[in-house]
């Protein structure tokens, strides 16, 4: 019987979540399995990988073969490195303390990389949000400036119309006064004569 460590799909359409299972190679993909050792959610960024590392290592040391995707996930989680180090301990190449020290150093480096990626993603989202807010504020300011310009143009047009109406009304009022002034001057001319 060949035992595989593989993914079993679940979840709704276009939002798949996978279980990491140990199953007989002849069993259907979503069918019968021996043991569920974790979950994988590719919908998050970075993808969420929750695997029981001890159980996965036990199955790997017992001869279970991971699929390519699961092998990549186990490498990401450090299970494949731990298996490699454990095989070295069993062969006598290194001691258990050396293997544990190497694994702890790798694990700390990996966690810092994951934290850095998560931080850069959140910073990029924050920058994008700030850019969107700044663009929206600039757009709103431009809209307000356009509205103010239209209002000022309307007020200037109203003032011009009022001035034109006042100017038209003023010459009409001044015209009789001017007409009486020449009559007065002609009367003065006749009086002198």
PDB file of N, CA and C in Angstrom, residues 112-173:
ATOM      1  N   UNK A 112      11.444  35.601  10.565  1.00  0.00           N
ATOM      2  CA  UNK A 112      11.732  37.011  10.287  1.00  0.00           C
ATOM      3  C   UNK A 112      11.379  37.358   8.845  1.00  0.00           C
ATOM      4  N   UNK A 113      11.630  36.443   7.917  1.00  0.00           N
ATOM      5  CA  UNK A 113      11.267  36.685   6.516  1.00  0.00           C
ATOM      6  C   UNK A 113       9.747  36.783   6.361  1.00  0.00           C
ATOM      7  N   UNK A 114       9.016  35.893   7.016  1.00  0.00           N
ATOM      8  CA  UNK A 114       7.553  35.904   6.939  1.00  0.00           C
ATOM      9  C   UNK A 114       7.004  37.195   7.540  1.00  0.00           C
ATOM     10  N   UNK A 115       7.561  37.601   8.687  1.00  0.00           N
ATOM     11  CA  UNK A 115       7.113  38.848   9.324  1.00  0.00           C
ATOM     12  C   UNK A 115       7.420  40.048   8.428  1.00  0.00           C
ATOM     13  N   UNK A 116       8.587  40.028   7.789  1.00  0.00           N
ATOM     14  CA  UNK A 116       8.948  41.117   6.877  1.00  0.00           C
ATOM     15  C   UNK A 116       8.004  41.204   5.697  1.00  0.00           C
ATOM     16  N   UNK A 117       7.633  40.053   5.140  1.00  0.00           N
ATOM     17  CA  UNK A 117       6.711  40.045   4.008  1.00  0.00           C
ATOM     18  C   UNK A 117       5.341  40.552   4.431  1.00  0.00           C
ATOM     19  N   UNK A 118       4.861  40.091   5.566  1.00  0.00           N
ATOM     20  CA  UNK A 118       3.558  40.532   6.062  1.00  0.00           C
ATOM     21  C   UNK A 118       3.568  42.038   6.322  1.00  0.00           C
ATOM     22  N   UNK A 119       4.668  42.531   6.895  1.00  0.00           N
ATOM     23  CA  UNK A 119       4.782  43.960   7.170  1.00  0.00           C
ATOM     24  C   UNK A 119       4.826  44.768   5.881  1.00  0.00           C
ATOM     25  N   UNK A 120       5.559  44.274   4.875  1.00  0.00           N
ATOM     26  CA  UNK A 120       5.629  45.011   3.607  1.00  0.00           C
ATOM     27  C   UNK A 120       4.274  45.033   2.903  1.00  0.00           C
ATOM     28  N   UNK A 121       3.530  43.945   3.000  1.00  0.00           N
ATOM     29  CA  UNK A 121       2.195  43.906   2.397  1.00  0.00           C
ATOM     30  C   UNK A 121       1.273  44.896   3.098  1.00  0.00           C
ATOM     31  N   UNK A 122       1.308  44.917   4.435  1.00  0.00           N
ATOM     32  CA  UNK A 122       0.438  45.854   5.164  1.00  0.00           C
ATOM     33  C   UNK A 122       0.859  47.298   4.901  1.00  0.00           C
ATOM     34  N   UNK A 123       2.173  47.552   4.776  1.00  0.00           N
ATOM     35  CA  UNK A 123       2.642  48.905   4.475  1.00  0.00           C
ATOM     36  C   UNK A 123       2.210  49.326   3.078  1.00  0.00           C
ATOM     37  N   UNK A 124       2.288  48.400   2.116  1.00  0.00           N
ATOM     38  CA  UNK A 124       1.850  48.715   0.754  1.00  0.00           C
ATOM     39  C   UNK A 124       0.359  49.042   0.727  1.00  0.00           C
ATOM     40  N   UNK A 125      -0.434  48.278   1.485  1.00  0.00           N
ATOM     41  CA  UNK A 125      -1.867  48.561   1.557  1.00  0.00           C
ATOM     42  C   UNK A 125      -2.119  49.922   2.183  1.00  0.00           C
ATOM     43  N   UNK A 126      -1.364  50.252   3.243  1.00  0.00           N
ATOM     44  CA  UNK A 126      -1.531  51.546   3.907  1.00  0.00           C
ATOM     45  C   UNK A 126      -1.147  52.683   2.960  1.00  0.00           C
ATOM     46  N   UNK A 127      -0.037  52.519   2.229  1.00  0.00           N
ATOM     47  CA  UNK A 127       0.375  53.544   1.265  1.00  0.00           C
ATOM     48  C   UNK A 127      -0.673  53.729   0.176  1.00  0.00           C
ATOM     49  N   UNK A 128      -1.219  52.616  -0.305  1.00  0.00           N
ATOM     50  CA  UNK A 128      -2.249  52.692  -1.343  1.00  0.00           C
ATOM     51  C   UNK A 128      -3.489  53.407  -0.810  1.00  0.00           C
ATOM     52  N   UNK A 129      -3.853  53.122   0.430  1.00  0.00           N
ATOM     53  CA  UNK A 129      -5.015  53.773   1.045  1.00  0.00           C
ATOM     54  C   UNK A 129      -4.764  55.275   1.181  1.00  0.00           C
ATOM     55  N   UNK A 130      -3.544  55.660   1.614  1.00  0.00           N
ATOM     56  CA  UNK A 130      -3.225  57.082   1.761  1.00  0.00           C
ATOM     57  C   UNK A 130      -3.222  57.789   0.412  1.00  0.00           C
ATOM     58  N   UNK A 131      -2.694  57.133  -0.626  1.00  0.00           N
ATOM     59  CA  UNK A 131      -2.711  57.725  -1.967  1.00  0.00           C
ATOM     60  C   UNK A 131      -4.145  57.929  -2.446  1.00  0.00           C
ATOM     61  N   UNK A 132      -5.001  56.941  -2.187  1.00  0.00           N
ATOM     62  CA  UNK A 132      -6.397  57.058  -2.606  1.00  0.00           C
ATOM     63  C   UNK A 132      -7.083  58.213  -1.877  1.00  0.00           C
ATOM     64  N   UNK A 133      -6.814  58.355  -0.575  1.00  0.00           N
ATOM     65  CA  UNK A 133      -7.403  59.460   0.177  1.00  0.00           C
ATOM     66  C   UNK A 133      -6.887  60.802  -0.318  1.00  0.00           C
ATOM     67  N   UNK A 134      -5.586  60.879  -0.623  1.00  0.00           N
ATOM     68  CA  UNK A 134      -5.027  62.132  -1.128  1.00  0.00           C
ATOM     69  C   UNK A 134      -5.619  62.479  -2.490  1.00  0.00           C
ATOM     70  N   UNK A 135      -5.772  61.478  -3.351  1.00  0.00           N
ATOM     71  CA  UNK A 135      -6.366  61.713  -4.665  1.00  0.00           C
ATOM     72  C   UNK A 135      -7.813  62.169  -4.529  1.00  0.00           C
ATOM     73  N   UNK A 136      -8.543  61.551  -3.606  1.00  0.00           N
ATOM     74  CA  UNK A 136      -9.937  61.939  -3.398  1.00  0.00           C
ATOM     75  C   UNK A 136     -10.027  63.363  -2.835  1.00  0.00           C
ATOM     76  N   UNK A 137      -9.112  63.697  -1.919  1.00  0.00           N
ATOM     77  CA  UNK A 137      -9.109  65.052  -1.366  1.00  0.00           C
ATOM     78  C   UNK A 137      -8.786  66.077  -2.457  1.00  0.00           C
ATOM     79  N   UNK A 138      -7.820  65.759  -3.325  1.00  0.00           N
ATOM     80  CA  UNK A 138      -7.474  66.669  -4.418  1.00  0.00           C
ATOM     81  C   UNK A 138      -8.654  66.832  -5.382  1.00  0.00           C
ATOM     82  N   UNK A 139      -9.337  65.734  -5.658  1.00  0.00           N
ATOM     83  CA  UNK A 139     -10.492  65.779  -6.551  1.00  0.00           C
ATOM     84  C   UNK A 139     -11.606  66.633  -5.939  1.00  0.00           C
ATOM     85  N   UNK A 140     -11.843  66.438  -4.645  1.00  0.00           N
ATOM     86  CA  UNK A 140     -12.872  67.236  -3.967  1.00  0.00           C
ATOM     87  C   UNK A 140     -12.498  68.718  -3.943  1.00  0.00           C
ATOM     88  N   UNK A 141     -11.209  69.018  -3.714  1.00  0.00           N
ATOM     89  CA  UNK A 141     -10.763  70.404  -3.708  1.00  0.00           C
ATOM     90  C   UNK A 141     -10.925  71.032  -5.081  1.00  0.00           C
ATOM     91  N   UNK A 142     -10.590  70.278  -6.138  1.00  0.00           N
ATOM     92  CA  UNK A 142     -10.765  70.791  -7.496  1.00  0.00           C
ATOM     93  C   UNK A 142     -12.240  71.065  -7.787  1.00  0.00           C
ATOM     94  N   UNK A 143     -13.100  70.178  -7.311  1.00  0.00           N
ATOM     95  CA  UNK A 143     -14.544  70.361  -7.501  1.00  0.00           C
ATOM     96  C   UNK A 143     -15.026  71.607  -6.770  1.00  0.00           C
ATOM     97  N   UNK A 144     -14.548  71.809  -5.522  1.00  0.00           N
ATOM     98  CA  UNK A 144     -14.931  73.003  -4.767  1.00  0.00           C
ATOM     99  C   UNK A 144     -14.415  74.272  -5.437  1.00  0.00           C
ATOM    100  N   UNK A 145     -13.178  74.224  -5.952  1.00  0.00           N
ATOM    101  CA  UNK A 145     -12.630  75.385  -6.656  1.00  0.00           C
ATOM    102  C   UNK A 145     -13.450  75.713  -7.895  1.00  0.00           C
ATOM    103  N   UNK A 146     -13.875  74.684  -8.629  1.00  0.00           N
ATOM    104  CA  UNK A 146     -14.695  74.911  -9.822  1.00  0.00           C
ATOM    105  C   UNK A 146     -16.043  75.524  -9.443  1.00  0.00           C
ATOM    106  N   UNK A 147     -16.631  75.037  -8.358  1.00  0.00           N
ATOM    107  CA  UNK A 147     -17.912  75.592  -7.909  1.00  0.00           C
ATOM    108  C   UNK A 147     -17.741  77.052  -7.493  1.00  0.00           C
ATOM    109  N   UNK A 148     -16.646  77.353  -6.754  1.00  0.00           N
ATOM    110  CA  UNK A 148     -16.399  78.745  -6.350  1.00  0.00           C
ATOM    111  C   UNK A 148     -16.185  79.634  -7.560  1.00  0.00           C
ATOM    112  N   UNK A 149     -15.446  79.141  -8.556  1.00  0.00           N
ATOM    113  CA  UNK A 149     -15.199  79.936  -9.762  1.00  0.00           C
ATOM    114  C   UNK A 149     -16.510  80.227 -10.483  1.00  0.00           C
ATOM    115  N   UNK A 150     -17.379  79.222 -10.588  1.00  0.00           N
ATOM    116  CA  UNK A 150     -18.681  79.443 -11.234  1.00  0.00           C
ATOM    117  C   UNK A 150     -19.516  80.455 -10.456  1.00  0.00           C
ATOM    118  N   UNK A 151     -19.506  80.349  -9.122  1.00  0.00           N
ATOM    119  CA  UNK A 151     -20.262  81.307  -8.304  1.00  0.00           C
ATOM    120  C   UNK A 151     -19.709  82.720  -8.473  1.00  0.00           C
ATOM    121  N   UNK A 152     -18.366  82.846  -8.498  1.00  0.00           N
ATOM    122  CA  UNK A 152     -17.764  84.165  -8.680  1.00  0.00           C
ATOM    123  C   UNK A 152     -18.094  84.728 -10.062  1.00  0.00           C
ATOM    124  N   UNK A 153     -18.076  83.887 -11.098  1.00  0.00           N
ATOM    125  CA  UNK A 153     -18.449  84.328 -12.442  1.00  0.00           C
ATOM    126  C   UNK A 153     -19.905  84.789 -12.469  1.00  0.00           C
ATOM    127  N   UNK A 154     -20.772  84.017 -11.794  1.00  0.00           N
ATOM    128  CA  UNK A 154     -22.191  84.390 -11.756  1.00  0.00           C
ATOM    129  C   UNK A 154     -22.366  85.721 -11.021  1.00  0.00           C
ATOM    130  N   UNK A 155     -21.654  85.896  -9.899  1.00  0.00           N
ATOM    131  CA  UNK A 155     -21.753  87.158  -9.164  1.00  0.00           C
ATOM    132  C   UNK A 155     -21.186  88.312  -9.991  1.00  0.00           C
ATOM    133  N   UNK A 156     -20.083  88.061 -10.705  1.00  0.00           N
ATOM    134  CA  UNK A 156     -19.501  89.107 -11.555  1.00  0.00           C
ATOM    135  C   UNK A 156     -20.466  89.474 -12.683  1.00  0.00           C
ATOM    136  N   UNK A 157     -21.136  88.469 -13.260  1.00  0.00           N
ATOM    137  CA  UNK A 157     -22.100  88.736 -14.326  1.00  0.00           C
ATOM    138  C   UNK A 157     -23.283  89.528 -13.783  1.00  0.00           C
ATOM    139  N   UNK A 158     -23.755  89.171 -12.595  1.00  0.00           N
ATOM    140  CA  UNK A 158     -24.865  89.902 -11.980  1.00  0.00           C
ATOM    141  C   UNK A 158     -24.440  91.338 -11.684  1.00  0.00           C
ATOM    142  N   UNK A 159     -23.226  91.506 -11.168  1.00  0.00           N
ATOM    143  CA  UNK A 159     -22.730  92.863 -10.869  1.00  0.00           C
ATOM    144  C   UNK A 159     -22.579  93.670 -12.150  1.00  0.00           C
ATOM    145  N   UNK A 160     -22.112  93.026 -13.222  1.00  0.00           N
ATOM    146  CA  UNK A 160     -21.965  93.725 -14.504  1.00  0.00           C
ATOM    147  C   UNK A 160     -23.331  94.139 -15.049  1.00  0.00           C
ATOM    148  N   UNK A 161     -24.306  93.240 -14.927  1.00  0.00           N
ATOM    149  CA  UNK A 161     -25.657  93.578 -15.387  1.00  0.00           C
ATOM    150  C   UNK A 161     -26.229  94.737 -14.574  1.00  0.00           C
ATOM    151  N   UNK A 162     -26.012  94.695 -13.245  1.00  0.00           N
ATOM    152  CA  UNK A 162     -26.499  95.789 -12.404  1.00  0.00           C
ATOM    153  C   UNK A 162     -25.803  97.096 -12.756  1.00  0.00           C
ATOM    154  N   UNK A 163     -24.486  97.009 -13.004  1.00  0.00           N
ATOM    155  CA  UNK A 163     -23.741  98.221 -13.380  1.00  0.00           C
ATOM    156  C   UNK A 163     -24.220  98.748 -14.731  1.00  0.00           C
ATOM    157  N   UNK A 164     -24.478  97.835 -15.658  1.00  0.00           N
ATOM    158  CA  UNK A 164     -24.969  98.255 -16.971  1.00  0.00           C
ATOM    159  C   UNK A 164     -26.361  98.874 -16.837  1.00  0.00           C
ATOM    160  N   UNK A 165     -27.198  98.266 -15.998  1.00  0.00           N
ATOM    161  CA  UNK A 165     -28.531  98.808 -15.780  1.00  0.00           C
ATOM    162  C   UNK A 165     -28.440 100.175 -15.096  1.00  0.00           C
ATOM    163  N   UNK A 166     -27.519 100.285 -14.143  1.00  0.00           N
ATOM    164  CA  UNK A 166     -27.339 101.569 -13.450  1.00  0.00           C
ATOM    165  C   UNK A 166     -26.783 102.605 -14.416  1.00  0.00           C
ATOM    166  N   UNK A 167     -25.858 102.198 -15.277  1.00  0.00           N
ATOM    167  CA  UNK A 167     -25.274 103.120 -16.255  1.00  0.00           C
ATOM    168  C   UNK A 167     -26.344 103.568 -17.272  1.00  0.00           C
ATOM    169  N   UNK A 168     -27.195 102.635 -17.649  1.00  0.00           N
ATOM    170  CA  UNK A 168     -28.257 102.977 -18.591  1.00  0.00           C
ATOM    171  C   UNK A 168     -29.268 103.898 -17.929  1.00  0.00           C
ATOM    172  N   UNK A 169     -29.530 103.672 -16.666  1.00  0.00           N
ATOM    173  CA  UNK A 169     -30.478 104.512 -15.945  1.00  0.00           C
ATOM    174  C   UNK A 169     -29.872 105.877 -15.648  1.00  0.00           C
ATOM    175  N   UNK A 170     -28.596 105.939 -15.375  1.00  0.00           N
ATOM    176  CA  UNK A 170     -27.934 107.207 -15.032  1.00  0.00           C
ATOM    177  C   UNK A 170     -27.912 108.171 -16.213  1.00  0.00           C
ATOM    178  N   UNK A 171     -27.552 107.800 -17.442  1.00  0.00           N
ATOM    179  CA  UNK A 171     -27.584 108.756 -18.534  1.00  0.00           C
ATOM    180  C   UNK A 171     -29.000 109.249 -18.812  1.00  0.00           C
ATOM    181  N   UNK A 172     -29.990 108.414 -18.599  1.00  0.00           N
ATOM    182  CA  UNK A 172     -31.365 108.851 -18.823  1.00  0.00           C
ATOM    183  C   UNK A 172     -31.718 109.939 -17.810  1.00  0.00           C
ATOM    184  N   UNK A 173     -31.253 109.825 -16.590  1.00  0.00           N
ATOM    185  CA  UNK A 173     -31.530 110.842 -15.586  1.00  0.00           C
ATOM    186  C   UNK A 173     -30.699 112.094 -15.858  1.00  0.00           C
TER     187      UNK A 173
END
